[in-house]
mmCIF file of C-alpha atoms in Angstrom:
data_model
loop_
_atom_site.group_PDB
_atom_site.id
_atom_site.type_symbol
_atom_site.label_atom_id
_atom_site.label_comp_id
_atom_site.label_asym_id
_atom_site.label_seq_id
_atom_site.Cartn_x
_atom_site.Cartn_y
_atom_site.Cartn_z
ATOM 1 C CA MET A 1 -0.082 -0.172 0.266
ATOM 2 C CA ASN A 2 0.677 4.041 -0.180
ATOM 3 C CA THR A 3 4.183 2.774 -2.507
ATOM 4 C CA LEU A 4 3.143 3.192 -6.275
ATOM 5 C CA ASP A 5 4.035 7.259 -7.502
ATOM 6 C CA GLY A 6 1.129 6.487 -10.826
ATOM 7 C CA ILE A 7 -1.379 4.267 -12.267
ATOM 8 C CA ILE A 8 -2.942 4.372 -15.954
ATOM 9 C CA ASP A 9 -5.969 1.991 -15.875
ATOM 10 C CA THR A 10 -6.965 1.885 -18.941
ATOM 11 C CA VAL A 11 -9.955 -0.492 -17.962
ATOM 12 C CA SER A 12 -13.326 0.474 -20.097
ATOM 13 C CA ALA A 13 -15.247 -1.071 -17.595
ATOM 14 C CA VAL A 14 -17.419 0.337 -14.896
ATOM 15 C CA HIS A 15 -14.580 -0.461 -11.993
ATOM 16 C CA PRO A 16 -14.341 1.098 -8.662
ATOM 17 C CA ILE A 17 -10.936 3.227 -8.403
ATOM 18 C CA LEU A 18 -10.567 3.511 -4.737
ATOM 19 C CA PRO A 19 -8.549 0.690 -3.924
ATOM 20 C CA LEU A 20 -6.363 2.177 -7.206
ATOM 21 C CA LEU A 21 -6.261 4.987 -5.428
ATOM 22 C CA MET A 22 -4.953 3.662 -1.942
ATOM 23 C CA LEU A 23 -2.142 1.987 -3.946
ATOM 24 C CA MET A 24 -0.618 5.766 -4.425
ATOM 25 C CA LYS A 25 1.888 7.185 -2.763
ATOM 26 C CA SER A 26 0.861 9.773 0.357
ATOM 27 C CA HIS A 27 0.479 12.971 0.008
ATOM 28 C CA GLY A 28 1.047 12.740 -3.505
ATOM 29 C CA ARG A 29 -0.599 14.780 -6.363
ATOM 30 C CA LYS A 30 -3.645 12.662 -7.629
ATOM 31 C CA LEU A 31 -5.621 13.263 -11.045
ATOM 32 C CA VAL A 32 -8.298 11.132 -11.397
ATOM 33 C CA ALA A 33 -9.630 11.624 -16.479
ATOM 34 C CA GLY A 34 -11.999 10.217 -17.897
ATOM 35 C CA SER A 35 -13.164 10.124 -21.278
ATOM 36 C CA CYS A 36 -15.963 11.965 -22.561
ATOM 37 C CA ILE A 37 -16.680 9.441 -25.624
ATOM 38 C CA GLY A 38 -18.569 6.999 -23.193
ATOM 39 C CA GLY A 39 -17.017 3.345 -22.366
ATOM 40 C CA MET A 40 -18.660 0.084 -24.183
ATOM 41 C CA LYS A 41 -22.306 0.311 -23.129
ATOM 42 C CA GLU A 42 -22.152 3.845 -24.849
ATOM 43 C CA THR A 43 -20.167 2.724 -27.672
ATOM 44 C CA GLN A 44 -22.015 -0.331 -28.840
ATOM 45 C CA GLU A 45 -25.485 1.469 -28.158
ATOM 46 C CA MET A 46 -24.301 3.383 -31.206
ATOM 47 C CA LEU A 47 -23.320 1.220 -33.148
ATOM 48 C CA ASP A 48 -26.452 -0.947 -32.950
ATOM 49 C CA PHE A 49 -28.498 2.514 -34.292
ATOM 50 C CA ALA A 50 -25.995 3.101 -36.267
ATOM 51 C CA ALA A 51 -26.514 0.259 -38.364
ATOM 52 C CA LYS A 52 -30.564 -0.494 -37.057
ATOM 53 C CA HIS A 53 -30.635 3.088 -39.656
ATOM 54 C CA ASN A 54 -27.903 2.554 -42.012
ATOM 55 C CA ILE A 55 -25.347 5.169 -40.986
ATOM 56 C CA THR A 56 -21.523 4.752 -41.915
ATOM 57 C CA LEU A 57 -18.874 6.792 -42.108
ATOM 58 C CA ASP A 58 -16.379 6.867 -44.525
ATOM 59 C CA VAL A 59 -12.479 6.439 -43.065
ATOM 60 C CA ASP A 60 -9.026 5.395 -44.527
ATOM 61 C CA ALA A 61 -7.462 1.982 -42.354
ATOM 62 C CA VAL A 62 -4.189 3.292 -43.168
ATOM 63 C CA PRO A 63 -1.714 0.746 -41.694
ATOM 64 C CA MET A 64 0.842 1.196 -39.111
ATOM 65 C CA TYR A 65 4.280 1.137 -42.053
ATOM 66 C CA TYR A 66 2.024 4.088 -43.257
ATOM 67 C CA VAL A 67 2.025 6.708 -40.213
ATOM 68 C CA ASN A 68 4.978 9.399 -41.987
ATOM 69 C CA THR A 69 3.331 9.718 -44.590
ATOM 70 C CA THR A 70 -0.088 10.079 -43.090
ATOM 71 C CA LEU A 71 1.044 12.127 -41.130
ATOM 72 C CA GLU A 72 2.110 14.194 -44.167
ATOM 73 C CA SER A 73 -0.852 14.429 -45.531
ATOM 74 C CA LEU A 74 -3.034 15.758 -42.154
ATOM 75 C CA LEU A 75 -0.296 18.591 -41.883
ATOM 76 C CA LYS A 76 -0.537 19.409 -46.084
ATOM 77 C CA SER A 77 -4.258 19.061 -45.346
ATOM 78 C CA ASP A 78 -4.707 16.940 -48.311
ATOM 79 C CA VAL A 79 -7.042 14.431 -46.245
ATOM 80 C CA LYS A 80 -10.133 12.588 -47.879
ATOM 81 C CA TYR A 81 -11.395 10.817 -45.418
ATOM 82 C CA ARG A 82 -10.864 10.518 -41.176
ATOM 83 C CA PHE A 83 -7.604 8.210 -40.791
ATOM 84 C CA VAL A 84 -7.537 5.128 -39.172
ATOM 85 C CA LEU A 85 -4.724 3.544 -38.065
ATOM 86 C CA ASP A 86 -4.773 -0.358 -38.348
ATOM 87 C CA VAL A 87 -3.170 -2.026 -35.426
ATOM 88 C CA GLY A 88 -3.503 -5.044 -36.736
ATOM 89 C CA LYS A 89 -1.758 -5.467 -39.661
ATOM 90 C CA PRO A 90 1.997 -5.715 -39.413
ATOM 91 C CA LEU A 91 4.461 -2.282 -39.111
ATOM 92 C CA ASN A 92 6.483 -2.583 -41.919
ATOM 93 C CA LYS A 93 5.496 -3.860 -45.142
ATOM 94 C CA LYS A 94 5.914 -7.686 -46.687
#
């Protein structure tokens, strides 16, 4: 107890944070932040709603090995769709 300098909690499910805070060193700065996009339940509801009403989004799935070129396009405002990094593909061209 009271030995950690920091905790990054990325669990998307609802869970108690007090046990985590109890692990932090005493008298230190504590910051709790959240996301305004909702959790897994809200995300699933949004996807179900979009599917039911045939709402789609145009995206450009970019493999990780292409990320530098993608960033250059963003800096030049040379984009047509929202970029999504495809982390499921290999990091290099094969």
